[in-house]
Every structure is written in C-alpha cells, then in structure tokens.
Amino acid sequence: MKRPEIAWIGTGIMGRAMCGRLIEAGYSCTVYNRTREKALPLLDAGARWAETPAEAAENADAVFTIVGFPADVEAVILDPETGVLAAWDPERAENGDGKKKIVVDMTTSRPSLAVRIAQEAEKRGVWALDAPVSGGDVGAKNGTLSIMAGGCREAFDALEPIWKVLGTNVRFQGPAGMGQHTKMVNQILIAGNMLGVCEALRYAKSVGLDPAEVLGSVSTGAAGSWSLSNLAPRILRDDFAPGFKITHFVKDLRIALDEAHSAGLELPGVELAERLYAELMDAGLADSGTQALVKWPVCE
Ligand code: NAP
C-alpha cells in the first residue's frame, strides 16, 4: 500500500498519543473528536480537523477509531449520516493503488459489534479490523502497545508499517471479533492482578513495612507485572489520575462477564473485581485511574 492517508477518531488519553506518533512518523492525518479541544495538540502538530467521522473518512485510506464505549463505536462507525462507513460506498471502496479502504476500531468493545461492523464494511466493499490494545498510556506514548487484531488478514498485513509505529507486539488472532475476545482475556488477567496489587500494598502498609522498599523486593520476582511496575508507584505517590479510567474497566469487565455467561462459564474473580470497581464508580471515582482500587472501601 502507498503511504496511506489517515483519519483518526477519538483523541483522548490513548488516541491523542497514538495519532501523535503517526504524525511524528510523517503520516498525513485528519482528526475528529467529540470535544475539539482535546484534539488541539494534534492540530498544532499538523493534523487537519473534520466536523464528523464521515468527513474525516472522506479522503482517508485507513480510519482508526479509539473512543470510549461500544455505543460510541457504533455512533462513529455505523451512524448512517455521520459515521465512517457513510462516507464510503462500493464505487469508492479502493484507495487508489487497488487496495481497499480499511476501518480499524481500537476501542475495547463488544466482539459482537466488531462482527456487525465487519459485515457492514463488507457490504460497502471495504475492510474492517477490530484491533484493541494493551500497554496503557505509557505504551501509547512510547509506541510499545500490544495490539490484538481480528478481521480481515489482508487488511492486517497491509497496515504493517503503521503497526510498527504504534506497537511492539502486534498479532492477528482470527476473524472479526477475535481481537476483542483476546482483549477480554487481557482484562480478565488484569482484574485479578489489580486486586493483588492493591491488597498487597494495603497489607504492606498495615503491618508497618516501607511500601517502596517492599516494591523493590517483589516487583522483580515471580509476582512482577505491568500493573505492579507502572501503577503501584503511582499509588505510592497518591497519583490517581487516569491512566486507564475505572469507568472503562467496569465496561470491559461487564463485556467479559456477558461473553463468559454466553459461553456457559463462571468467572468469580472477575465478578468480584466488577463489584468492587462498580462501588468505586458509585462513590464518584469513575474517572480515576484503576489504581484507585487501593481506596476500597471508599468510606474507610
Ligand atoms: P478517553 O481518554 O476517555 O478518550 C476517549 C476519547 O473518545 C475522548 O476524547 C472522547 O471525547 C472520544 N469520544 C467518545 N465518544 C465519542 C463519540 N461518540 N464521538 C467522538 N468522540 C468520542 O479514553 P482512553 O483512555 O483514551 O480509552 C479509549 C478506549 O481505549 C476505551 O475503550 C478504553 O477502554 C480503551 N483502552 C484504554 C487504555 C488506557 O490505558 N487508557 C488502554 C487500553 C485500552 P471527549 O473528549 O468528548 O470525552
């Protein structure tokens, strides 16, 4: 594929950093976000602004979306007036060098919605990928994300140069929806890990240990993890800014539980994490980072 013209939709914590890397790498980008102010750093860096996702997609070869919730994904890709696919029809499905246009949803969203998007894309003669990510705000800034893709293999291969800018571990997991299922596996792992990290720090403090020294000991042993290395130090600094918002994690845990129940599977650890994080949301911490689990119970 010639160097593709990019549209980027969703310029929050993750999207702003990821699109920023593409601009730095020399890609020409048009951006759209619900709140224009959050796209200003990208506009300053040379991106063009579009008034709707469809306008952003108009002249793009590849459109990337990373918004909040499945309903937002539905709005930005499938809305019949303003969505990405509304800008593309079978007569304009190719990008100029014989390859099809591609829409890539990188939001953590429902596998069934990824399947629906792939079906709608096929009707318009374009390609779709679900490609959620892991690696947090740090990975987005440093281009070290893990990217888990599902959908059309040819589209995945065509985007290789872009994957290299965004991530260091980029894998194709199967047909539409399988990227999202892989991300659910990731979130199930994180659910248990966050419970462990937060309970361990509370224990260390309550028995009179120096938590920073304790972290020095345990983070390089068998208990080491991304959350322990990146989020535990934020807890020690009383830094509860997101990172990864609690409201998004609760969304993910609920998707994982729905999918597990559909498969006849019980996930008691995920159920516990969902309950504790939902309590934090009810206590007003929806937009705090997931490390705020250390504050549970909030009334303590
Ligand atoms: P965020 O900071 O809330 O960013 C989401 C952005 O999407 C916001 O700027 C928001 O606009 C925009 N948006 C939402 N709905 C929209 C719509 N209907 N139309 C246009 N723009 C819309 O969240 P984030 O942390 O970047 O996370 C984005 C997604 O990636 C979530 O699904 C999250 O679960 C997932 N994720 C996050 C992380 C992480 O560590 N942060 C890691 C992996 C995956 P406004 O500016 O108006 O709010």
XYZ file of C-alpha atoms and ligand atoms in Angstrom:
348
model
C 0.000 0.000 0.000
C 1.267 3.515 -0.764
C 1.710 5.602 2.402
C -1.949 5.789 3.450
C -3.886 8.940 4.207
C -5.082 8.520 7.805
C -8.235 9.585 9.646
C -8.127 9.338 13.442
C -11.276 9.418 15.560
C -11.023 9.714 19.335
C -8.234 11.862 20.737
C -8.397 11.036 24.449
C -5.617 9.589 26.584
C -4.816 6.788 24.139
C -5.861 8.230 20.777
C -4.009 11.516 21.192
C -0.721 9.747 21.933
C -1.161 7.130 19.190
C -2.152 9.603 16.486
C 0.654 11.904 17.670
C 3.142 9.131 16.938
C 1.763 8.703 13.407
C 2.066 12.438 12.743
C 5.631 12.383 14.068
C 6.357 9.457 11.747
C 5.250 11.605 8.801
C 1.694 10.369 8.167
C -0.891 12.867 6.983
C -3.812 12.741 9.449
C -7.317 14.167 9.684
C -8.800 14.015 13.187
C -12.228 14.119 14.777
C -13.172 14.042 18.473
C -16.407 14.827 20.330
C -14.644 17.626 22.220
C -12.496 19.585 19.767
C -10.220 20.997 22.495
C -8.806 17.534 23.154
C -7.571 17.385 19.551
C -5.759 20.737 19.709
C -2.262 19.302 20.379
C -2.673 17.156 17.239
C -3.925 20.125 15.188
C -0.885 22.097 16.412
C 1.292 19.191 15.248
C -0.153 19.422 11.717
C -3.350 17.329 11.672
C -6.463 18.625 9.886
C -9.819 18.873 11.694
C -13.050 17.274 10.438
C -16.547 18.113 11.679
C -17.798 14.492 11.633
C -16.338 10.972 11.403
C -17.719 10.731 7.852
C -15.951 13.955 6.863
C -12.714 12.633 8.371
C -13.101 9.387 6.409
C -13.969 11.102 3.109
C -10.423 11.120 1.673
C -8.806 8.612 4.001
C -7.356 5.221 3.060
C -7.397 3.972 6.647
C -9.553 5.191 9.532
C -8.672 4.405 13.148
C -11.193 4.779 15.968
C -10.451 4.666 19.704
C -13.398 6.130 21.587
C -14.972 5.166 24.926
C -17.793 2.625 24.913
C -19.453 0.304 22.367
C -22.248 2.878 21.845
C -19.587 5.423 20.843
C -18.041 2.945 18.391
C -21.468 2.363 16.894
C -22.014 6.108 16.525
C -18.676 6.935 14.917
C -18.582 3.982 12.508
C -22.176 2.961 11.785
C -24.250 6.147 12.050
C -26.000 6.326 8.661
C -25.421 10.111 8.327
C -22.186 10.910 10.123
C -20.423 7.561 10.613
C -17.221 6.473 8.848
C -18.973 3.925 6.638
C -21.465 6.552 5.462
C -18.556 8.201 3.612
C -17.660 5.053 1.688
C -19.625 3.159 -0.944
C -18.609 0.308 -3.274
C -17.654 2.786 -6.063
C -15.174 4.463 -3.720
C -14.021 1.390 -1.813
C -10.465 1.433 -3.190
C -7.696 3.742 -2.087
C -6.008 4.426 -5.415
C -3.475 1.594 -5.584
C -6.012 -1.193 -5.850
C -6.259 -1.877 -2.119
C -9.486 -1.485 -0.226
C -10.081 1.216 2.352
C -9.816 -0.006 5.950
C -11.637 0.903 9.159
C -9.833 -0.194 12.332
C -11.590 0.006 15.684
C -9.041 0.068 18.509
C -11.574 0.792 21.285
C -12.112 -2.031 23.790
C -15.608 -3.019 22.706
C -18.027 -5.920 22.260
C -16.914 -8.774 19.984
C -20.443 -8.937 18.519
C -20.216 -5.266 17.499
C -16.912 -5.980 15.722
C -18.679 -8.714 13.759
C -21.501 -6.314 12.821
C -19.032 -3.660 11.681
C -17.181 -6.239 9.552
C -20.480 -7.239 7.917
C -21.413 -3.613 7.185
C -17.919 -2.934 5.833
C -18.178 -5.922 3.514
C -21.455 -4.562 2.118
C -19.579 -1.394 1.152
C -16.638 -3.302 -0.318
C -14.166 -2.124 2.342
C -12.143 -3.950 5.011
C -12.628 -3.869 8.792
C -10.416 -4.840 11.722
C -11.025 -4.917 15.458
C -7.641 -4.131 16.997
C -7.867 -3.258 20.704
C -4.668 -2.502 22.570
C -2.910 -3.057 25.885
C 0.042 -1.238 27.400
C -1.689 1.804 28.846
C -0.963 5.485 28.465
C 2.754 4.670 28.722
C 2.608 2.175 25.845
C 0.581 4.593 23.701
C 3.187 7.347 24.187
C 6.201 5.092 23.651
C 4.794 3.042 20.772
C 5.114 -0.158 22.802
C 1.482 -1.295 22.738
C 0.351 -4.855 22.382
C -2.205 -4.855 19.544
C -4.673 -7.737 19.202
C -6.310 -7.866 15.801
C -9.294 -9.692 14.381
C -10.985 -9.433 10.980
C -9.532 -9.391 7.509
C -5.964 -10.797 7.343
C -5.144 -8.870 4.150
C -6.070 -5.600 5.844
C -3.931 -6.511 8.854
C -0.914 -7.202 6.610
C -1.444 -4.006 4.604
C -1.144 -1.926 7.782
C 2.195 -3.365 8.912
C 4.117 -0.052 8.675
C 1.525 1.599 10.926
C 1.580 -1.214 13.477
C 5.347 -0.669 13.751
C 4.773 2.945 14.816
C 2.168 2.053 17.444
C 3.216 -1.227 18.969
C 5.917 -3.785 19.619
C 3.710 -6.887 19.891
C 1.125 -6.939 17.119
C -0.685 -10.193 16.417
C -3.531 -11.420 14.260
C -5.970 -13.530 16.301
C -8.549 -14.641 13.721
C -11.813 -13.448 12.175
C -13.852 -10.385 13.202
C -14.390 -10.206 16.966
C -11.317 -12.275 17.879
C -9.230 -9.166 18.599
C -11.880 -8.110 21.125
C -12.061 -11.605 22.616
C -8.263 -11.523 23.069
C -8.585 -8.162 24.781
C -11.165 -9.701 27.153
C -8.573 -12.340 28.067
C -6.204 -9.441 28.799
C -8.790 -7.693 31.012
C -9.556 -10.902 32.921
C -5.830 -11.136 33.701
C -5.710 -7.504 34.787
C -8.767 -7.880 37.046
C -7.027 -10.463 39.222
C -3.730 -8.622 39.044
C -5.174 -5.284 40.200
C -6.848 -6.973 43.175
C -3.470 -8.482 44.055
C -1.507 -5.234 43.646
C -3.918 -3.158 45.752
C -4.438 -5.737 48.506
C -0.662 -6.330 48.724
C 0.066 -2.613 49.175
C -2.656 -2.240 51.797
C -1.241 -5.239 53.660
C 2.330 -3.889 53.480
C 1.222 -0.561 54.916
C -0.929 -2.064 57.652
C 1.883 -4.235 59.060
C 4.326 -1.318 59.124
C 6.501 -2.116 56.083
C 8.016 0.600 53.876
C 5.941 0.090 50.706
C 8.645 1.492 48.386
C 11.238 -0.980 49.742
C 8.687 -3.782 49.507
C 8.039 -2.924 45.851
C 11.783 -3.011 45.254
C 11.797 -6.603 46.512
C 8.665 -8.038 44.957
C 8.462 -6.362 41.570
C 11.344 -8.324 40.039
C 10.345 -11.730 41.435
C 7.585 -14.124 40.458
C 4.948 -11.551 41.493
C 6.161 -8.938 38.992
C 3.687 -7.495 36.483
C 2.985 -4.417 34.349
C 0.431 -3.184 36.891
C 2.853 -3.618 39.783
C 5.691 -1.795 37.986
C 3.606 1.026 36.496
C 0.611 1.537 38.791
C 1.898 0.683 42.278
C 4.433 3.577 42.140
C 1.533 5.922 41.215
C -0.358 4.689 44.308
C 2.656 5.441 46.495
C 2.764 8.988 45.036
C -1.000 9.387 45.704
C -1.421 9.822 41.933
C -4.878 8.599 40.994
C -5.165 10.367 37.632
C -6.052 8.068 34.721
C -4.069 6.128 33.013
C -6.910 3.816 32.495
C -10.277 5.059 33.771
C -12.345 2.969 36.188
C -15.472 3.581 34.075
C -13.741 1.925 31.085
C -12.541 -1.007 33.176
C -16.054 -1.651 34.504
C -17.287 -1.584 30.888
C -14.655 -4.200 29.989
C -15.405 -6.437 32.978
C -19.115 -6.375 32.114
C -18.397 -7.318 28.490
C -16.146 -10.172 29.695
C -18.843 -11.407 32.092
C -21.549 -11.239 29.387
C -19.356 -13.178 26.957
C -18.411 -15.734 29.625
C -22.050 -16.256 30.605
C -22.963 -16.738 26.918
C -20.305 -19.456 26.797
C -21.711 -21.058 29.987
C -18.656 -20.035 32.009
C -18.471 -18.582 35.534
C -15.679 -16.121 36.360
C -15.957 -15.447 40.123
C -12.729 -13.411 40.238
C -13.969 -11.078 37.509
C -17.351 -10.814 39.259
C -15.607 -9.695 42.453
C -13.474 -7.134 40.608
C -16.565 -5.804 38.805
C -18.423 -5.408 42.123
C -15.575 -3.562 43.858
C -14.878 -1.265 40.896
C -18.621 -0.560 40.498
C -18.677 0.534 44.163
C -15.816 2.943 43.458
C -17.761 4.321 40.462
C -20.826 4.842 42.668
C -18.575 6.696 45.118
C -17.633 9.198 42.397
C -14.341 7.695 41.200
C -15.446 6.754 37.657
C -12.792 8.939 36.041
C -9.976 7.988 38.424
C -7.329 5.539 37.270
C -7.809 1.841 38.034
C -5.085 2.098 40.712
C -7.739 3.856 42.875
C -8.921 0.352 43.795
C -6.491 0.773 46.688
C -9.064 3.206 48.188
C -11.731 0.486 48.536
C -13.856 0.620 50.653
C -14.156 4.336 49.981
C -15.754 5.124 53.364
C -12.790 3.547 55.223
P -10.616 8.737 26.928
O -9.441 9.491 27.428
O -11.936 8.916 27.597
O -10.733 9.016 25.364
C -11.834 8.660 24.575
C -11.991 9.766 23.557
O -13.009 9.387 22.633
C -12.429 11.075 24.201
O -11.618 12.125 23.736
C -13.869 11.199 23.772
O -14.341 12.507 23.553
C -13.862 10.486 22.450
N -15.219 10.005 22.146
C -16.006 9.210 22.906
N -17.172 9.016 22.308
C -17.130 9.702 21.156
C -18.056 9.883 20.111
N -19.260 9.310 20.153
N -17.693 10.675 19.094
C -16.472 11.250 19.069
N -15.556 11.109 20.016
C -15.893 10.333 21.055
O -10.317 7.158 26.978
P -8.960 6.381 26.676
O -8.282 6.086 27.959
O -8.218 7.040 25.582
O -9.564 4.980 26.184
C -10.167 4.846 24.911
C -10.554 3.379 24.710
O -9.381 2.564 24.776
C -11.512 2.829 25.765
O -12.393 1.893 25.184
C -10.584 2.138 26.747
O -11.256 1.093 27.434
C -9.513 1.616 25.828
N -8.180 1.450 26.429
C -7.662 2.378 27.275
C -6.403 2.187 27.804
C -5.784 3.165 28.768
O -4.820 2.786 29.465
N -6.248 4.411 28.856
C -5.653 1.049 27.469
C -6.197 0.142 26.573
C -7.462 0.341 26.056
P -14.454 13.608 24.721
O -13.116 14.276 24.659
O -15.596 14.457 24.344
O -14.680 12.839 26.009
